[in-house]
Amino acid sequence: MAIPLGLGLPQMRQYDIGTDVPEVARAAERTGYTSLWVFERALVPEPATQGLYGIDGLPWPDEYRSVAEPLVTLALATAATERARLGTSVLIAPLHLPFQLAKTLATLDAASGGRVVAGFGTGWSHDEYAAASVRPFAQRGRALDELIAVCRAVWGPDPVAYQGDFTRIGPAVVGPKPARPIPILLAAGNARARRRLVDHADGWLPVGVGVQAVSEQWRQLRDLAAERGRTEPLRATLRANARYRPKTYDGSGRRPFHGSVDQIVADLAAHAAIGLDEIMIDLQAGLRDAEELKDVAAEVYEKVRAAGI
């Protein structure tokens, strides 16, 4: 059975958000992509107070200097499409007020006819937490725990009632409700995050850093689910951060999903063999405009299906 493919929507500064997001979303759905995704990057500190991913000395990529707000972007895609699922990979959930985020996602799901997938992470940028002014960076794990609980409550039956560390609701009537239970997927990079995922989420959002690493992480996560007595299956949607180049990269040090279309397709095939449920490929970085994004995305999709992946 062919693995479902998703596509990252254009959010960076080389794109015209109002025009290009609906256009790329419609084109991707016509091509055969079964889901459309957004990511969150709130700001770029200047001068940098922290390296990329919190790694000292690692520079922030230039394309992060302008990234469209993810839920606004997703709303544009919702209005332009009919079938594709609409996901966040990932939303830095503790940057958002829990009740408002839950209500926004419920509204998007109701408007789209039940197509939203809520992908959450805690992020790593101290500056983004300071700017959001919601919770301190040190409380990001507790903030995500509470946000998940608030979402489940708000999306559930009325009257809604919730008493947490920072959120108090109800009893109250809260609508609109999602068209169906919104799946929550988590990026889980440490032991506590993996336990949170197994106990409270529907699935996993790994990043395509290499077949061996993703395969081992997936095995560990499933083993943990068995240890903790989880009976519901976990789903996994891989994020493939791609860098398209017209010519083939040489050398053994090539990063996964970096290179020609044929090299990207080969990496997709290798990761699909792990047994994941879906792969989302984000091609937007480094491309000139929406026309090139649509063309490359169509070529990747066609070659993946021609290869029987």
Short mmCIF file of C-alpha atoms in Angstrom, two decimals:
data_model
loop_
_atom_site.label_atom_id
_atom_site.label_comp_id
_atom_site.label_asym_id
_atom_site.label_seq_id
_atom_site.Cartn_x
_atom_site.Cartn_y
_atom_site.Cartn_z
CA MET A 1 0.00 0.00 0.00
CA ALA A 2 1.38 3.43 -0.95
CA ILE A 3 2.38 5.61 1.98
CA PRO A 4 0.34 8.84 2.24
CA LEU A 5 2.30 11.99 1.46
CA GLY A 6 1.80 15.45 2.93
CA LEU A 7 3.23 18.79 1.82
CA GLY A 8 4.42 21.80 3.80
CA LEU A 9 2.59 24.99 2.89
CA PRO A 10 4.52 28.15 1.87
CA GLN A 11 5.08 30.38 4.91
CA MET A 12 8.46 32.02 4.24
CA ARG A 13 9.17 35.51 3.00
CA GLN A 14 9.68 34.65 -0.70
CA TYR A 15 6.00 33.72 -0.89
CA ASP A 16 2.88 35.89 -1.15
CA ILE A 17 0.94 34.37 1.72
CA GLY A 18 -2.54 35.49 0.67
CA THR A 19 -2.16 34.25 -2.90
CA ASP A 20 0.37 31.43 -2.70
CA VAL A 21 -1.02 29.48 0.26
CA PRO A 22 -4.44 28.81 -1.35
CA GLU A 23 -2.84 28.21 -4.75
CA VAL A 24 -0.27 25.71 -3.47
CA ALA A 25 -2.88 24.01 -1.27
CA ARG A 26 -5.24 23.48 -4.21
CA ALA A 27 -2.42 22.28 -6.47
CA ALA A 28 -1.13 19.83 -3.86
CA GLU A 29 -4.60 18.37 -3.32
CA ARG A 30 -5.05 17.94 -7.09
CA THR A 31 -1.65 16.27 -7.37
CA GLY A 32 -2.57 13.71 -4.73
CA TYR A 33 -1.05 14.94 -1.48
CA THR A 34 -3.36 13.82 1.30
CA SER A 35 -2.36 16.39 3.90
CA LEU A 36 -1.06 19.97 4.18
CA TRP A 37 1.14 21.21 7.02
CA VAL A 38 2.40 24.34 8.73
CA PHE A 39 5.17 24.99 11.24
CA GLU A 40 5.81 27.70 13.80
CA ARG A 41 8.73 30.10 14.11
CA ALA A 42 7.73 33.25 15.97
CA LEU A 43 10.86 35.37 15.67
CA VAL A 44 14.61 35.50 15.12
CA PRO A 45 16.58 37.28 17.87
CA GLU A 46 19.19 39.75 16.65
CA PRO A 47 21.85 39.56 17.77
CA ALA A 48 21.34 35.87 18.46
CA THR A 49 21.19 35.14 22.17
CA GLN A 50 20.95 31.40 21.59
CA GLY A 51 22.05 29.07 18.80
CA LEU A 52 19.59 27.24 16.58
CA TYR A 53 17.88 24.39 18.49
CA GLY A 54 19.66 25.75 21.58
CA ILE A 55 23.05 24.59 20.27
CA ASP A 56 25.79 27.11 20.97
CA GLY A 57 27.21 28.71 17.83
CA LEU A 58 24.74 27.14 15.39
CA PRO A 59 23.36 30.00 13.25
CA TRP A 60 19.68 30.53 12.58
CA PRO A 61 18.77 30.06 8.90
CA ASP A 62 17.95 33.23 7.03
CA GLU A 63 14.49 31.96 5.98
CA TYR A 64 13.33 32.01 9.63
CA ARG A 65 13.38 35.81 9.54
CA SER A 66 9.82 35.83 8.20
CA VAL A 67 7.49 32.88 8.83
CA ALA A 68 3.73 33.39 8.52
CA GLU A 69 1.60 32.63 11.57
CA PRO A 70 0.69 28.94 11.29
CA LEU A 71 -3.01 28.96 12.16
CA VAL A 72 -3.75 31.89 9.84
CA THR A 73 -1.90 29.99 7.11
CA LEU A 74 -3.91 26.87 7.87
CA ALA A 75 -7.17 28.82 7.71
CA LEU A 76 -6.28 29.99 4.19
CA ALA A 77 -5.65 26.38 3.15
CA THR A 78 -8.88 25.24 4.81
CA ALA A 79 -10.95 27.56 2.62
CA ALA A 80 -9.11 26.49 -0.55
CA THR A 81 -9.34 22.70 -0.19
CA GLU A 82 -11.92 19.95 0.25
CA ARG A 83 -10.20 16.71 1.23
CA ALA A 84 -6.64 17.17 2.46
CA ARG A 85 -6.03 16.92 6.18
CA LEU A 86 -4.62 20.09 7.75
CA GLY A 87 -1.84 19.69 10.27
CA THR A 88 0.65 21.55 12.43
CA SER A 89 4.18 20.15 12.56
CA VAL A 90 4.72 21.56 14.96
CA LEU A 91 2.89 24.24 16.86
CA ILE A 92 4.96 25.47 19.82
CA ALA A 93 1.99 24.97 22.05
CA PRO A 94 3.14 26.74 25.26
CA LEU A 95 3.47 30.02 23.31
CA HIS A 96 -0.35 30.02 23.08
CA LEU A 97 -3.10 30.56 25.64
CA PRO A 98 -4.60 27.07 26.14
CA PHE A 99 -8.30 27.96 25.98
CA GLN A 100 -7.92 30.20 22.94
CA LEU A 101 -5.80 27.65 21.08
CA ALA A 102 -8.30 24.88 21.82
CA LYS A 103 -11.18 27.01 20.54
CA THR A 104 -9.28 28.07 17.40
CA LEU A 105 -8.42 24.47 16.49
CA ALA A 106 -12.02 23.40 17.14
CA THR A 107 -13.27 26.15 14.85
CA LEU A 108 -10.83 25.15 12.08
CA ASP A 109 -11.91 21.53 12.40
CA ALA A 110 -15.60 22.43 12.25
CA ALA A 111 -15.00 24.67 9.24
CA SER A 112 -12.99 22.03 7.38
CA GLY A 113 -15.36 19.15 8.04
CA GLY A 114 -13.04 17.30 10.41
CA ARG A 115 -9.63 17.61 8.79
CA VAL A 116 -7.39 19.16 11.47
CA VAL A 117 -4.41 17.35 13.01
CA ALA A 118 -2.91 19.09 16.05
CA GLY A 119 0.84 18.58 16.22
CA PHE A 120 2.39 20.07 19.36
CA GLY A 121 5.91 20.58 20.66
CA THR A 122 7.57 22.62 23.42
CA GLY A 123 10.17 24.41 21.28
CA TRP A 124 13.60 25.54 22.40
CA SER A 125 13.84 29.34 21.94
CA HIS A 126 14.04 31.37 25.16
CA ASP A 127 13.33 34.53 23.16
CA GLU A 128 10.05 33.17 21.76
CA TYR A 129 8.87 32.29 25.27
CA ALA A 130 9.78 35.75 26.55
CA ALA A 131 7.93 37.44 23.68
CA ALA A 132 4.80 35.27 24.05
CA SER A 133 4.54 36.09 27.78
CA VAL A 134 2.37 33.05 28.47
CA ARG A 135 4.57 30.75 30.58
CA PRO A 136 8.29 30.77 31.46
CA PHE A 137 10.56 28.53 29.39
CA ALA A 138 11.34 26.42 32.46
CA GLN A 139 7.64 25.49 32.74
CA ARG A 140 7.24 24.35 29.12
CA GLY A 141 6.57 20.70 29.97
CA ARG A 142 3.88 21.54 32.54
CA ALA A 143 2.42 24.06 30.11
CA LEU A 144 2.07 21.42 27.39
CA ASP A 145 0.51 18.94 29.82
CA GLU A 146 -2.13 21.49 30.80
CA LEU A 147 -2.73 22.60 27.23
CA ILE A 148 -3.45 19.03 26.12
CA ALA A 149 -5.90 18.60 29.01
CA VAL A 150 -7.62 21.91 28.18
CA CYS A 151 -7.98 20.88 24.52
CA ARG A 152 -9.55 17.56 25.47
CA ALA A 153 -11.98 19.33 27.78
CA VAL A 154 -12.96 22.11 25.35
CA TRP A 155 -13.40 19.64 22.49
CA GLY A 156 -15.56 17.38 24.64
CA PRO A 157 -19.22 17.61 25.68
CA ASP A 158 -20.75 20.59 27.42
CA PRO A 159 -20.72 21.79 30.08
CA VAL A 160 -16.95 22.15 29.94
CA ALA A 161 -15.21 22.27 33.32
CA TYR A 162 -11.47 22.32 33.94
CA GLN A 163 -9.31 23.36 36.89
CA GLY A 164 -5.58 23.45 36.23
CA ASP A 165 -2.55 25.31 37.48
CA PHE A 166 -3.20 28.30 35.24
CA THR A 167 -6.49 27.62 33.46
CA ARG A 168 -9.96 27.70 35.02
CA ILE A 169 -13.00 26.90 32.88
CA GLY A 170 -16.63 26.58 33.68
CA PRO A 171 -18.81 24.95 33.98
CA ALA A 172 -19.52 26.53 30.60
CA VAL A 173 -20.88 25.92 27.14
CA VAL A 174 -18.08 26.18 24.57
CA GLY A 175 -18.62 25.97 20.83
CA PRO A 176 -18.22 25.27 18.06
CA LYS A 177 -17.14 21.70 18.69
CA PRO A 178 -14.77 19.86 16.35
CA ALA A 179 -16.42 17.80 13.64
CA ARG A 180 -14.70 14.75 15.18
CA PRO A 181 -12.09 14.14 17.89
CA ILE A 182 -8.99 16.05 16.76
CA PRO A 183 -5.91 13.82 16.88
CA ILE A 184 -3.01 15.18 18.92
CA LEU A 185 0.50 14.28 17.77
CA LEU A 186 3.62 15.21 19.71
CA ALA A 187 7.28 15.74 18.96
CA ALA A 188 9.02 13.78 21.71
CA GLY A 189 12.74 14.27 22.18
CA ASN A 190 13.38 12.98 25.70
CA ALA A 191 12.14 10.33 28.13
CA ARG A 192 9.54 12.52 29.83
CA ALA A 193 8.19 13.70 26.48
CA ARG A 194 7.89 10.11 25.27
CA ARG A 195 5.90 9.18 28.37
CA ARG A 196 3.62 12.17 27.78
CA LEU A 197 3.08 11.03 24.20
CA VAL A 198 2.28 7.43 25.14
CA ASP A 199 -0.07 8.44 27.96
CA HIS A 200 -1.88 11.44 26.47
CA ALA A 201 -1.46 11.72 22.68
CA ASP A 202 -2.51 9.91 19.54
CA GLY A 203 0.82 9.78 17.79
CA TRP A 204 4.34 10.93 17.08
CA LEU A 205 5.89 13.63 14.88
CA PRO A 206 9.51 12.61 14.22
CA VAL A 207 11.93 14.58 12.06
CA GLY A 208 13.71 12.80 9.22
CA VAL A 209 17.27 12.87 10.54
CA GLY A 210 18.20 9.49 9.05
CA VAL A 211 16.70 6.03 8.71
CA GLN A 212 18.66 4.40 11.52
CA ALA A 213 17.89 7.10 14.07
CA VAL A 214 14.18 7.34 13.26
CA SER A 215 13.80 3.56 13.20
CA GLU A 216 15.40 3.20 16.62
CA GLN A 217 13.30 6.01 18.11
CA TRP A 218 10.14 4.44 16.68
CA ARG A 219 11.06 1.07 18.20
CA GLN A 220 11.73 2.65 21.60
CA LEU A 221 8.43 4.49 21.53
CA ARG A 222 6.43 1.35 20.71
CA ASP A 223 8.29 -0.58 23.42
CA LEU A 224 7.41 2.14 25.92
CA ALA A 225 3.76 2.00 24.87
CA ALA A 226 3.74 -1.74 25.55
CA GLU A 227 5.44 -1.26 28.93
CA ARG A 228 2.87 1.34 29.98
CA GLY A 229 -0.05 -0.81 28.90
CA ARG A 230 -1.24 1.32 26.01
CA THR A 231 -3.77 -0.53 23.89
CA GLU A 232 -4.55 2.17 21.30
CA PRO A 233 -2.15 2.10 18.32
CA LEU A 234 0.30 4.97 17.90
CA ARG A 235 0.49 6.74 14.57
CA ALA A 236 3.64 8.38 13.21
CA THR A 237 3.94 11.21 10.67
CA LEU A 238 7.51 11.97 9.65
CA ARG A 239 8.57 15.54 8.86
CA ALA A 240 11.08 15.59 6.00
CA ASN A 241 12.80 18.98 5.83
CA ALA A 242 13.99 19.01 2.24
CA ARG A 243 16.49 21.12 0.32
CA TYR A 244 15.97 20.69 -3.39
CA ARG A 245 18.91 21.14 -5.76
CA PRO A 246 18.65 20.63 -9.54
CA LYS A 247 21.95 18.72 -9.61
CA THR A 248 22.79 15.60 -7.66
CA TYR A 249 24.82 16.11 -4.49
CA ASP A 250 28.06 14.14 -4.36
CA GLY A 251 29.67 12.61 -1.31
CA SER A 252 28.62 10.39 1.56
CA GLY A 253 27.98 13.31 3.93
CA ARG A 254 24.75 14.40 2.24
CA ARG A 255 21.97 15.16 4.69
CA PRO A 256 18.68 13.24 4.31
CA PHE A 257 16.24 14.88 1.85
CA HIS A 258 18.94 17.26 0.53
CA GLY A 259 19.68 17.02 -3.18
CA SER A 260 18.00 16.31 -6.48
CA VAL A 261 14.44 15.05 -6.82
CA ASP A 262 15.78 11.53 -7.34
CA GLN A 263 17.83 11.75 -4.14
CA ILE A 264 14.86 13.10 -2.18
CA VAL A 265 12.68 10.29 -3.51
CA ALA A 266 15.31 7.71 -2.54
CA ASP A 267 15.31 9.10 1.01
CA LEU A 268 11.52 8.99 1.10
CA ALA A 269 11.62 5.34 0.06
CA ALA A 270 14.15 4.47 2.76
CA HIS A 271 12.15 6.18 5.50
CA ALA A 272 8.84 4.72 4.27
CA ALA A 273 10.30 1.24 4.83
CA ILE A 274 10.47 1.92 8.58
CA GLY A 275 6.71 1.41 8.82
CA LEU A 276 5.51 4.95 9.42
CA ASP A 277 1.93 6.02 8.72
CA GLU A 278 2.69 9.11 6.67
CA ILE A 279 5.53 11.34 5.47
CA MET A 280 5.21 15.10 5.22
CA ILE A 281 7.79 16.76 3.00
CA ASP A 282 8.53 20.46 3.41
CA LEU A 283 10.18 21.75 0.23
CA GLN A 284 9.64 25.49 0.62
CA ALA A 285 13.06 26.52 1.95
CA GLY A 286 15.45 27.56 -0.80
CA LEU A 287 12.89 27.61 -3.61
CA ARG A 288 12.28 30.84 -5.51
CA ASP A 289 8.50 31.07 -5.54
CA ALA A 290 5.20 29.22 -5.50
CA GLU A 291 5.52 28.09 -9.12
CA GLU A 292 8.78 26.31 -8.38
CA LEU A 293 7.33 24.84 -5.19
CA LYS A 294 4.35 23.43 -7.09
CA ASP A 295 6.56 22.04 -9.86
CA VAL A 296 9.04 20.34 -7.53
CA ALA A 297 6.26 18.99 -5.29
CA ALA A 298 4.47 17.51 -8.32
CA GLU A 299 7.68 15.91 -9.61
CA VAL A 300 8.47 14.40 -6.22
CA TYR A 301 4.96 13.00 -5.89
CA GLU A 302 4.94 11.51 -9.38
CA LYS A 303 8.33 9.84 -8.93
CA VAL A 304 7.36 8.46 -5.52
CA ARG A 305 4.25 6.85 -6.95
CA ALA A 306 6.07 5.63 -10.05
CA ALA A 307 8.56 3.90 -7.73
CA GLY A 308 5.72 2.15 -5.94
CA ILE A 309 6.50 3.73 -2.57
#
